[in-house]
Coordinates of C-alpha atoms in Angstrom, one line a residue:
X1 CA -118.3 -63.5 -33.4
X2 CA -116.2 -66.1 -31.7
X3 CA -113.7 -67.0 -29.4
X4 CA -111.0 -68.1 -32.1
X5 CA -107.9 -66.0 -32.7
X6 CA -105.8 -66.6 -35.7
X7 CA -103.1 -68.5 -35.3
X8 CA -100.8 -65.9 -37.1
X9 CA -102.5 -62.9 -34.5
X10 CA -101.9 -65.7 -31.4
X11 CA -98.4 -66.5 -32.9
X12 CA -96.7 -63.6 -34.0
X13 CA -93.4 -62.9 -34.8
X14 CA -91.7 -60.3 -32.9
X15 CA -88.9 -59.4 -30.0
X16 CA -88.4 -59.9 -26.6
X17 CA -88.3 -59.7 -23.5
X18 CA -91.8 -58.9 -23.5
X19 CA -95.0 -58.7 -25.6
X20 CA -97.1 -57.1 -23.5
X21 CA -94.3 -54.6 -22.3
X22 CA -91.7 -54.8 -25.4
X23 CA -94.2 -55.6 -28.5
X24 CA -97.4 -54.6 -27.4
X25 CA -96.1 -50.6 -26.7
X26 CA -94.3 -50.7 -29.7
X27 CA -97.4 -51.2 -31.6
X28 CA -99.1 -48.4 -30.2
X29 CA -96.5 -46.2 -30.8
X30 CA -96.8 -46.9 -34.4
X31 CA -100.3 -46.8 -34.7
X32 CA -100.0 -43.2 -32.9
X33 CA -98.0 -42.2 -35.4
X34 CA -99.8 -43.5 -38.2
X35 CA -102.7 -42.1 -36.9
X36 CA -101.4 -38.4 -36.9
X37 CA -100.1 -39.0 -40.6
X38 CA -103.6 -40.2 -41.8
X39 CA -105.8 -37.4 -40.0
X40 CA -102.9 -34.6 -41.4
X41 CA -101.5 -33.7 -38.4
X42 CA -98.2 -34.9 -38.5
X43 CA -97.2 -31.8 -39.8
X44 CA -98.1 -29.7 -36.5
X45 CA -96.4 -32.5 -34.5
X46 CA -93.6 -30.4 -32.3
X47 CA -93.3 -32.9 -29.9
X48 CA -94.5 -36.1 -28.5
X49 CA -94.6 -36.7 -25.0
X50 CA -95.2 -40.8 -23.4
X51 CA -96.8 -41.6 -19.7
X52 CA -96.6 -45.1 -18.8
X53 CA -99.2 -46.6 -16.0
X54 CA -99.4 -49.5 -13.8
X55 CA -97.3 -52.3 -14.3
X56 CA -95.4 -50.6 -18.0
X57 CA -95.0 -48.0 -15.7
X58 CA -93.5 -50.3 -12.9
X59 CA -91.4 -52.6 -14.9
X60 CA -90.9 -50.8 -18.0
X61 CA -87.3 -50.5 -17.2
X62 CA -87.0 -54.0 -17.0
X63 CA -88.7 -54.7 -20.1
X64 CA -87.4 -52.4 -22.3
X65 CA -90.9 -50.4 -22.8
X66 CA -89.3 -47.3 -23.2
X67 CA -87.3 -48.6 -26.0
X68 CA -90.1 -49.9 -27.6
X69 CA -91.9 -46.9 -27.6
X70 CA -89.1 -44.8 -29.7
X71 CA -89.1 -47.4 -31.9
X72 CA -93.2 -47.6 -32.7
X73 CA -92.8 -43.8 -32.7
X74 CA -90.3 -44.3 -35.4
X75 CA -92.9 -46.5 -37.5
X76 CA -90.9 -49.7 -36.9
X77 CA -92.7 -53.0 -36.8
X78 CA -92.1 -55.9 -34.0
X79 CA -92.2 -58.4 -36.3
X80 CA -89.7 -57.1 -39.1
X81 CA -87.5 -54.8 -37.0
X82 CA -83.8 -55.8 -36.3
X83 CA -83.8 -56.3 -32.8
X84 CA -81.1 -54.4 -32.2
X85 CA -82.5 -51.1 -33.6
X86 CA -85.0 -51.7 -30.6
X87 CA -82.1 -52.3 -27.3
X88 CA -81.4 -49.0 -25.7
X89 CA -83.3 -47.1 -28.1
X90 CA -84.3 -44.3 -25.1
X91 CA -81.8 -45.7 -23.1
X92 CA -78.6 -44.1 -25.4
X93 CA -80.9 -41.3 -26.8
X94 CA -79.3 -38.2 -26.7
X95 CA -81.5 -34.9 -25.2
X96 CA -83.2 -33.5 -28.1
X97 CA -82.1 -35.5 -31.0
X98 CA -84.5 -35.5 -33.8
X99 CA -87.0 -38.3 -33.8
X100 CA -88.8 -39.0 -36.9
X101 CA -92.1 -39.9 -36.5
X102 CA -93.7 -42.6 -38.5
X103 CA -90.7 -42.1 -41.1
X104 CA -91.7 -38.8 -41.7
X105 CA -91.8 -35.9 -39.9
X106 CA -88.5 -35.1 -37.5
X107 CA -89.0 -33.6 -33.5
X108 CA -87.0 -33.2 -30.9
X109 CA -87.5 -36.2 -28.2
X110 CA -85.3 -36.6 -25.0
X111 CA -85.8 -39.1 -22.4
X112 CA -87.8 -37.3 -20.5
X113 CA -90.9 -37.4 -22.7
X114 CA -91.1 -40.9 -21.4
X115 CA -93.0 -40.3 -17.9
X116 CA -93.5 -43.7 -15.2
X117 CA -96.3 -43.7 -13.2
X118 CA -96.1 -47.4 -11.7
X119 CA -99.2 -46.2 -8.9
X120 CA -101.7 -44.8 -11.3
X121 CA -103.4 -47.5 -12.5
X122 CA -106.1 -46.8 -15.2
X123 CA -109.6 -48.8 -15.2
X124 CA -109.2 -50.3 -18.5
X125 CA -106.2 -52.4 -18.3
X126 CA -102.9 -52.5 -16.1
X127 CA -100.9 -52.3 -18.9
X128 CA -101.8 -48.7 -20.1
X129 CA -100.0 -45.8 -21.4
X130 CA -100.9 -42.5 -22.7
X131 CA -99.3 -40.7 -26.3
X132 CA -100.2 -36.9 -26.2
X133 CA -98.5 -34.9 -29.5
X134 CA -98.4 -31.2 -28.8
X135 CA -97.7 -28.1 -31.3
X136 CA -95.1 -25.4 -31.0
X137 CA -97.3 -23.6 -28.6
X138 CA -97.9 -26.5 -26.6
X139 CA -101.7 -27.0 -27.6
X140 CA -102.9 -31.1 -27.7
X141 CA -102.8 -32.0 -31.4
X142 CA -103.5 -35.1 -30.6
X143 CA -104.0 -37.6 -27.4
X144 CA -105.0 -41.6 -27.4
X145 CA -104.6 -44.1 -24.3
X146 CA -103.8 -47.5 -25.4
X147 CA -103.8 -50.9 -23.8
X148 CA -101.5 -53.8 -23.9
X149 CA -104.0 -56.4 -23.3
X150 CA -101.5 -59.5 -23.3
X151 CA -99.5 -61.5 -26.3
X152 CA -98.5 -58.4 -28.3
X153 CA -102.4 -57.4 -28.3
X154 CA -103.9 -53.6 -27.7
X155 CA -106.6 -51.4 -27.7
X156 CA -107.6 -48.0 -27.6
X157 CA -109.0 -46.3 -24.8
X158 CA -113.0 -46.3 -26.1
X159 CA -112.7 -49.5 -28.2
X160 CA -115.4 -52.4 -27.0
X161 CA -112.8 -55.8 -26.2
X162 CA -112.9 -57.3 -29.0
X163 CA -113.2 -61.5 -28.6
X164 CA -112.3 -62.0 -32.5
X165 CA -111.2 -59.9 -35.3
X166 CA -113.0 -61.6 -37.7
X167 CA -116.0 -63.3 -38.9
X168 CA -115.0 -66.9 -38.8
X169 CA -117.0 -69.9 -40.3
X170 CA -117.0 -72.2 -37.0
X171 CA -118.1 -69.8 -34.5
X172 CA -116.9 -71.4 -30.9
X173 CA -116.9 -69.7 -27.0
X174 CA -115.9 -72.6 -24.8
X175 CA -114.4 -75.8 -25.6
X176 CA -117.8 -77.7 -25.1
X177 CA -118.9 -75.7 -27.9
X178 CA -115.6 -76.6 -30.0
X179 CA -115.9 -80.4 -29.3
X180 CA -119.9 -80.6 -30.2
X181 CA -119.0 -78.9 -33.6
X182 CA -115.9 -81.0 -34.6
X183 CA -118.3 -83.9 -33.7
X184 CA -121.2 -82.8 -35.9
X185 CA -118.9 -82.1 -38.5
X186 CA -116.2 -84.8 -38.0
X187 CA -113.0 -83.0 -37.9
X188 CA -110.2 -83.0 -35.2
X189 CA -109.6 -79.9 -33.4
X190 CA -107.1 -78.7 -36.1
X191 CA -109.2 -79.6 -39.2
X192 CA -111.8 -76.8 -37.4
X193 CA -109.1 -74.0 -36.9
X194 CA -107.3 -74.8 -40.6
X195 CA -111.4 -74.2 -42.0
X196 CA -111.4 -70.8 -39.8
X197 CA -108.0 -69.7 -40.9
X198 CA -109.6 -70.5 -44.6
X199 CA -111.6 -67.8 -44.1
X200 CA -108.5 -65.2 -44.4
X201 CA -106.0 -66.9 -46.1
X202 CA -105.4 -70.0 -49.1
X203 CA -104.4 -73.2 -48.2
X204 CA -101.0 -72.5 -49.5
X205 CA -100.6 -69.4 -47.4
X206 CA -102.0 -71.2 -44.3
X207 CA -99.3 -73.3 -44.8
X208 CA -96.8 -70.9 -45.6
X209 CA -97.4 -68.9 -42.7
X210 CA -97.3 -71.8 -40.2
X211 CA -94.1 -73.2 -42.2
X212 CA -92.5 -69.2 -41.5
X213 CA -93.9 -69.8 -37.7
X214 CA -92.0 -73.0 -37.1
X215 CA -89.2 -71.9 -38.8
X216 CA -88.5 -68.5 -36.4
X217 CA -89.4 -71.3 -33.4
X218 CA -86.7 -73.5 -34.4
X219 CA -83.9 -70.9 -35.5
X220 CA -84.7 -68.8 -31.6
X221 CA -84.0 -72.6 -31.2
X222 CA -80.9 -72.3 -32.6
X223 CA -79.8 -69.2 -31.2
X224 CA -80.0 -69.7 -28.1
X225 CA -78.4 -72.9 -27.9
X226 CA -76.0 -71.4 -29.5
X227 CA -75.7 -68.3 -27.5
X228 CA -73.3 -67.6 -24.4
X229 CA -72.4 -65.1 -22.2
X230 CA -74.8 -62.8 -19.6
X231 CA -77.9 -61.8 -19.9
X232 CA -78.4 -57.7 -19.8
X233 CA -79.9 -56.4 -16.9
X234 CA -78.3 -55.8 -13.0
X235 CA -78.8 -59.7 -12.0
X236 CA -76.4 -60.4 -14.7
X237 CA -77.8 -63.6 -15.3
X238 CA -75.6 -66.7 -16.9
X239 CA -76.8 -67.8 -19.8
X240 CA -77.0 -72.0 -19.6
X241 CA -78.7 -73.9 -22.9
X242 CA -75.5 -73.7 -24.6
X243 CA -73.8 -75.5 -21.6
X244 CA -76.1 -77.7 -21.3
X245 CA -76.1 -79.0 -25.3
X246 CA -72.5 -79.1 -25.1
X247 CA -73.3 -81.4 -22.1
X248 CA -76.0 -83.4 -24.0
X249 CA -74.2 -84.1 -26.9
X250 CA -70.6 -84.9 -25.6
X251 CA -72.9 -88.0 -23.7
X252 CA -74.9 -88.9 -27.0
X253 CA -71.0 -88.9 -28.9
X254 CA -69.6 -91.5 -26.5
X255 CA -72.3 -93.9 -26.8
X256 CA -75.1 -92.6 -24.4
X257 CA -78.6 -92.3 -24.7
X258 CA -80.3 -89.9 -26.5
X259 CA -81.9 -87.3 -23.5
X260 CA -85.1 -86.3 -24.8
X261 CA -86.0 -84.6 -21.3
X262 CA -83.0 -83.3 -20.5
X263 CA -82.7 -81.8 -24.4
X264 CA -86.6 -80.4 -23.5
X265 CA -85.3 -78.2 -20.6
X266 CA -82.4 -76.9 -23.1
X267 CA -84.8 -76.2 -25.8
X268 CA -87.1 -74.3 -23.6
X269 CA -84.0 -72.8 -21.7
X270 CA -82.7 -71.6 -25.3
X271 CA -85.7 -69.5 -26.4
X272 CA -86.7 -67.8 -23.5
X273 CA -82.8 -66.5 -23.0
X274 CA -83.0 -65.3 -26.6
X275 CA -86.0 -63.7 -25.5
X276 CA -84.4 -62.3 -22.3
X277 CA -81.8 -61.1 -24.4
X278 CA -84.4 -59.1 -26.7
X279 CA -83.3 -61.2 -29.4
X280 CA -85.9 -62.6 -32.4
X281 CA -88.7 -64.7 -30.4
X282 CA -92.1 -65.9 -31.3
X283 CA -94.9 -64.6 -29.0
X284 CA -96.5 -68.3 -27.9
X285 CA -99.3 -66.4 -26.4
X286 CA -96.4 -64.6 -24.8
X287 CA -92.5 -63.7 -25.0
X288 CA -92.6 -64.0 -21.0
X289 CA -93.9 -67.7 -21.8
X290 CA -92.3 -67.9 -25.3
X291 CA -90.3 -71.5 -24.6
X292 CA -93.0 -73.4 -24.2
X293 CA -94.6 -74.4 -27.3
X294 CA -91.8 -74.2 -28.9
X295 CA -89.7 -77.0 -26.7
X296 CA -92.3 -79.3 -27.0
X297 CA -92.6 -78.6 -30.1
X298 CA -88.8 -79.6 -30.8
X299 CA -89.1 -83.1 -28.4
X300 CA -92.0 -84.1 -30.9
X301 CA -89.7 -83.0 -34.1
X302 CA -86.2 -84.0 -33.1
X303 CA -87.2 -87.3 -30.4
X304 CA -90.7 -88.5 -31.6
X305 CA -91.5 -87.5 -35.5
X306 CA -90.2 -90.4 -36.5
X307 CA -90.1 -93.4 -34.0
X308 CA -93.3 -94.7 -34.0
X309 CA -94.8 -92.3 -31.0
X310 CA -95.6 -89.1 -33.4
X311 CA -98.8 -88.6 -35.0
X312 CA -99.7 -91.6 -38.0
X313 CA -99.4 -91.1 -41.7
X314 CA -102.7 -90.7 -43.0
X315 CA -103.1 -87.5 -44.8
X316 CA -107.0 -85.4 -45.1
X317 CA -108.1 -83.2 -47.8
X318 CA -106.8 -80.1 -45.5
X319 CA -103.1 -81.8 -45.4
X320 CA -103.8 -82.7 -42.0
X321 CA -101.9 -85.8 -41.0
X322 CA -104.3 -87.7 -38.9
X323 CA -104.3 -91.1 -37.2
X324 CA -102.2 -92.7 -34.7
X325 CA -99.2 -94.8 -34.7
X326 CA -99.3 -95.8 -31.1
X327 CA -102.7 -97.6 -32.2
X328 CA -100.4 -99.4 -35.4
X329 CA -102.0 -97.1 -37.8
X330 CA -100.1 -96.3 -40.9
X331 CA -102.3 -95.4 -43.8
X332 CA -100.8 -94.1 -47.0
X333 CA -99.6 -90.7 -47.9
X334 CA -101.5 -89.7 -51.0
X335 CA -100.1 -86.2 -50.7
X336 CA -96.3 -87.3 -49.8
X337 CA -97.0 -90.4 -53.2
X338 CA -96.3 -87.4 -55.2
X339 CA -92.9 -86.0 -53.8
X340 CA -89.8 -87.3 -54.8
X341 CA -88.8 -90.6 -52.9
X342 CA -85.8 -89.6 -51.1
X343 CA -86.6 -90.5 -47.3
X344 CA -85.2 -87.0 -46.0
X345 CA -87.6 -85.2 -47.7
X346 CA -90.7 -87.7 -46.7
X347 CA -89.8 -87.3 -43.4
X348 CA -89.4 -83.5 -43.4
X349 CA -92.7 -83.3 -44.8
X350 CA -93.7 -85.4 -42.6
X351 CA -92.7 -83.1 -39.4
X352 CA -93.8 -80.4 -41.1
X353 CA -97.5 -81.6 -41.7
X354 CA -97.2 -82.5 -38.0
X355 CA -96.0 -79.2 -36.7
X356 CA -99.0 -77.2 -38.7
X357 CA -101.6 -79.7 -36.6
X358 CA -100.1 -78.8 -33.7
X359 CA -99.9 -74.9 -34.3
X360 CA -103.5 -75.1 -35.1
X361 CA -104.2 -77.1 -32.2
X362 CA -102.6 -74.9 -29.8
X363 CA -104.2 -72.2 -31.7
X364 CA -108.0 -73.6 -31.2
X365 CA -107.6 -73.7 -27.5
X366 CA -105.4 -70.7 -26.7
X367 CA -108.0 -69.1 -27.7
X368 CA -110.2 -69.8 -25.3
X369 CA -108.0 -68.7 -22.6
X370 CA -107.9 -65.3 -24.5
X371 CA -111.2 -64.7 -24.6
X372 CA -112.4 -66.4 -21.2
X373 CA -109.9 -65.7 -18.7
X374 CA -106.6 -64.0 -19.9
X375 CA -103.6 -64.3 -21.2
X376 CA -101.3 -61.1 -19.3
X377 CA -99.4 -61.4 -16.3
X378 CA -100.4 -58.3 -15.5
X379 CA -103.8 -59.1 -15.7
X380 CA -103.5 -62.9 -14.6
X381 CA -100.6 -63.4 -13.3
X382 CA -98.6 -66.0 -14.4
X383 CA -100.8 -68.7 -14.9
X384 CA -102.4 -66.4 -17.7
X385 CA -99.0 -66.5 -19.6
X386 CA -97.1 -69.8 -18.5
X387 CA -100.4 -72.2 -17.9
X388 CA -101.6 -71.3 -20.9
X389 CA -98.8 -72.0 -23.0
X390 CA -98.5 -75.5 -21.0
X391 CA -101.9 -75.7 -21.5
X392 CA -102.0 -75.0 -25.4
X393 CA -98.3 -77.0 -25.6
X394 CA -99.7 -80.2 -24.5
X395 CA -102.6 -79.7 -26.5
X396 CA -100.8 -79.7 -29.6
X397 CA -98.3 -82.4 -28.6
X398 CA -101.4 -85.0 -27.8
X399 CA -102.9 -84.1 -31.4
X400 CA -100.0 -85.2 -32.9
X401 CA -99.5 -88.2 -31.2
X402 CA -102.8 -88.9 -32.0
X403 CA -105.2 -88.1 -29.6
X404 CA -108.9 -87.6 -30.1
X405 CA -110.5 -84.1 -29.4
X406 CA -111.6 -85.1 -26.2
X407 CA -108.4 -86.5 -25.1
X408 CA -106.7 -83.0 -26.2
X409 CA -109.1 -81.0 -24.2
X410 CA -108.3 -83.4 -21.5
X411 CA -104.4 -82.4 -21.8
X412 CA -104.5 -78.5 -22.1
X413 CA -106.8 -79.0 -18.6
X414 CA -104.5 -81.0 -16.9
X415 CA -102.0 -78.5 -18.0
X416 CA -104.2 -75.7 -17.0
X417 CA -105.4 -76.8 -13.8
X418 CA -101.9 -77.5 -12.2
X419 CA -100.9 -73.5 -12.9
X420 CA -103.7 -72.5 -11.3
X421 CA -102.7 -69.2 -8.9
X422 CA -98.9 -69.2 -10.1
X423 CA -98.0 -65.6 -9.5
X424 CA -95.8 -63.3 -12.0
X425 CA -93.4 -61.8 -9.8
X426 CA -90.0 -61.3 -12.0
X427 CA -87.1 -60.3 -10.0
X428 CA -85.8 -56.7 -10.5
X429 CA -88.5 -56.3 -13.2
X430 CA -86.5 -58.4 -16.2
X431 CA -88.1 -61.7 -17.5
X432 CA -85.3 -63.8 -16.5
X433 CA -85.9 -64.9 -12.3
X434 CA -87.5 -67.3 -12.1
X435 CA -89.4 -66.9 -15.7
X436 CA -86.9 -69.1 -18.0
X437 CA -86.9 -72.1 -15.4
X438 CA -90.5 -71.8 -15.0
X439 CA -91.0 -72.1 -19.3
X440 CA -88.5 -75.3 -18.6
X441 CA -90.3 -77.2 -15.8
X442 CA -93.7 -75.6 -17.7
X443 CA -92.5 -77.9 -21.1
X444 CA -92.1 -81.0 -18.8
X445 CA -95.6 -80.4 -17.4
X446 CA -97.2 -80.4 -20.9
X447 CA -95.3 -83.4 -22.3
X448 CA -96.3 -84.8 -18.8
X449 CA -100.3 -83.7 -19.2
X450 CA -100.5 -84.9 -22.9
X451 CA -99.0 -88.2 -21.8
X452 CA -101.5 -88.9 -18.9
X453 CA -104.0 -88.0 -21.0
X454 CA -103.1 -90.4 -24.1
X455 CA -103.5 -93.2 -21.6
X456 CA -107.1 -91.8 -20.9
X457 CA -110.3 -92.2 -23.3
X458 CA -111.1 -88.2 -23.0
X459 CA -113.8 -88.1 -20.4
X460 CA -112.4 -86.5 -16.9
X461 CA -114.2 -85.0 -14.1
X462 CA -112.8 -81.4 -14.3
X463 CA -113.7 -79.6 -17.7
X464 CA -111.2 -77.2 -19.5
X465 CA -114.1 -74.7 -19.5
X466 CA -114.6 -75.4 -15.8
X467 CA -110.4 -74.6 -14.8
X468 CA -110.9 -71.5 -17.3
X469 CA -113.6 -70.0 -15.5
X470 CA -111.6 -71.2 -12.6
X471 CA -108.2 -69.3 -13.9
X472 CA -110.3 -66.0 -14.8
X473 CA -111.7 -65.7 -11.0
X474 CA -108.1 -66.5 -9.5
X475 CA -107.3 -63.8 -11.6
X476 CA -109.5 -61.3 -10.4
X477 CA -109.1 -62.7 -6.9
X478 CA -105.1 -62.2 -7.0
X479 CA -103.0 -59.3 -5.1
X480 CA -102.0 -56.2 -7.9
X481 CA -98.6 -57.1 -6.1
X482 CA -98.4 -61.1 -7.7
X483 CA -98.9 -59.5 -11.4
X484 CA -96.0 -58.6 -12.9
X485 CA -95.0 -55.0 -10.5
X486 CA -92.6 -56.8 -9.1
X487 CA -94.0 -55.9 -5.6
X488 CA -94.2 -59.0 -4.3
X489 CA -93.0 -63.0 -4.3
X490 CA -89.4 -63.8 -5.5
X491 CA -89.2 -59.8 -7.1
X492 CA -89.0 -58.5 -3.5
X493 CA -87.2 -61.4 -1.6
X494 CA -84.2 -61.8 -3.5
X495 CA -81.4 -59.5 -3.2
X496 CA -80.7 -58.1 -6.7
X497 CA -76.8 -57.9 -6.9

């Protein structure tokens, strides 16, 4: 087995405002259901009753948990449901409607099969919650606990933790382990993840997939530049990226300079308000740190693609784009020879080759913090969620402006180390205080990292395995009341108006 996670598990496609309290319970849900359609017990289903422990059960509300367990009860999926079949799902339910469970069977559900239990926290995870389906006499047809481990992730009460969920052909734990087998085998970081991905998927659907990744990135993007208005939730929060590109661009129309910082914030700003919003959002290990990867993603695409600071031109058997042209390199394209010659379509192939390296990259050393430390704020805190995007943000961003593997590593643990201890403590429950400023000042601190670590040669005091290990025991060593109850920091010394 091995530390490394898919990139289409680590990036997946779903809603916000969270995946550990929105998508994760939303998946159990469904599998609950599906579970009592394949053993044949649907059909002695009367009702279906929903205890939430811990920190669902303490800012579930906030979340929208209980929405998202109707929903998975329902046999909707994160990543294809309309995101408003999932707002105020058990909020507007009427008492004893009919629910049908898993498309299939209809019971009568009311609000008050949802049960909170924020003080009961269960061994396994804090993110737990328990599904019991009863008959008409009230006898347990069925009962499973589930875990939202972090990033959309669960498990079963009784399931072993599972580091991988598959067999993968470059087996890695710890980033020492990654860097001595790109070196034995010459590949950058994302060459390594593309041949593990290879192992599920073609070429063409690797690419595909990361294409359809990108593209949900760029239109949350969209939409939340876009977007105006308040944010749901009693803090009635003001929504600001579109304000702010209305800003950026009346400067850049009269003959100012182009803001790449200034548009980073926005970017970042954009998504995790579309996530706040429980609009369409790509879990970048997390919806609660969802803006990250993205907005650096964007600075590369819209500011640095193509002026000379984005990754060279030379193209590997994988359709890797490798090289560097802040070292003057600019090899030819064998692969873009072929395409017709019109420049917009070079250069969007270009980006798009360039944004695949840096989902894999991010992908390769997400991972680790997965499997080593964690990746839950209610696990972790907030340097689980928002230091690891950084970390995996800057990552990809120094891959594609060329880095060597050693000077990548050295990026995600400058990124890493400087989030080390950063509480989760969301005001009133709701990922919006302080959680879509922090994704904004967390994309600065990744362009910032990769940056510092370009001007480097790789080799640095302080391993990324070393502020991991570090991150994991900080972890452990944090107050319950700094990881995502809402019991403590900013959550219980703001007034919530």
């Amino acid at each position: 087995m091995s530390a490394y996670v898919s990139a289409f598990e680590l990036f997946s496609i779903g809603v916000g405002p969270s995946s550990s309290h929105t998508v994760g319970p939303m998946r159990a849900a469904r599998d609950f259901a599906a579970r009592l359609r394949a053993g044949g017990e649907l059909d002695a289903v009367a009702r279906v009753a929903c205890v939430l422990y811990g920190s669902l059960g303490a800012t579930g509300l906030g979340h929208g948990t209980p929405d998202a367990v109707v929903a998975g009860l329902q046999g909707l999926e994160p990543e294809t449901v309309d995101p408003a079949e999932v707002r105020s799902a058990w909020v507007g339910w009427p008492d004893e409607a009919p629910l049908t469970l898993d498309g299939g069977r209809s019971i009568p559900f009311s609000k008050g099969d949802i049960a909170f239990e924020p003080r009961t926290r269960l061994p396994g995870h804090p993110n737990a919650m328990t599904l019991t389906a009863t008959d008409a006499g009230g006898a347990v047809v069925a009962t499973e606990t589930y875990y939202s481990v972090g990033g959309g992730f669960i498990r079963r009460d009784g399931e072993e933790p599972r580091v991988a969920t598959h067999p993968f052909p470059l087996a890695f734990d710890t980033a020492e382990e990654l860097l001595a087998i790109c070196d034995e085998l010459h590949l950058t970081i994302a060459e390594a993840a593309r041949i593990n991905e290879e192992a599920l998927r073609s070429e063409s659907e690797i690419a595909a997939g990361l294409d359809a990744i990108w593209d949900a990135m760029a239109g949350c993007v969209d939409a939340g530049l876009a977007a105006d208005g308040t944010l749901p939730g009693m803090l009635r929060v003001k929504r600001r990226a579109a304000a702010i590109r209305a800003q950026l661009e009346t400067v850049e129309a009269d003959g100012g300079r182009e803001l790449p910082g200034e548009w980073l914030g926005a970017f970042a700003l954009a998504v995790n308000e579309e996530n706040a919003a429980g609009g369409r959002v790509v879990t970048a290990p997390t919806n609660g740190a969802a803006g990250i990867v993205p907005a650096v993603a964007m600075y590369w695409w819209r500011f640095m693609a193509d002026s000379g600071l984005g990754v060279g031109n030379a193209v590997t058997p994988h359709g890797e784009l490798v090289g560097s042209a802040l070292l003057g390199m600019h090899a030819p394209m064998p692969e873009i020879a072929a395409m017709p010659a019109a420049p917009d379509a070079m250069a969007e192939a270009n980006r798009r080759r360039g944004i695949r390296r840096y989902l894999l990259t991010a992908t390769a050393l997400g991972s680790l913090f997965k499997a080593n430390a964690s990746i839950s704020g209610a696990e972790g805190g907030c340097q689980a969620e928002v230091g690891s995007a950084c970390a995996m943000a800057a990552a990809g961003l120094t891959a594609v402006m060329g880095g060597t593997n050693r000077q990548i590593e050295n990026a995600a643990e400058i990124a890493m180390e400087h989030h080390l201890g950063l509480t989760c403590d969301p005001v009133g429950g709701l990922v919006q205080i302080p959680c879509i400023e922090r994704n904004a000042i967390a994309a600065s601190t990744a362009v910032t990292a990769a940056r510092l670590a370009l001007r480097g040669d790789g080799s640095h005091y302080v391993s990324l395995d070393t502020v991991v290990e570090t991150m994991r025991q900080t972890g452990i060593d944090m107050s319950t009341k700094y990881k995502e109850t809402s019991e403590g920091g900013l959550a219980v010394n703001v007034i919530e108006c």
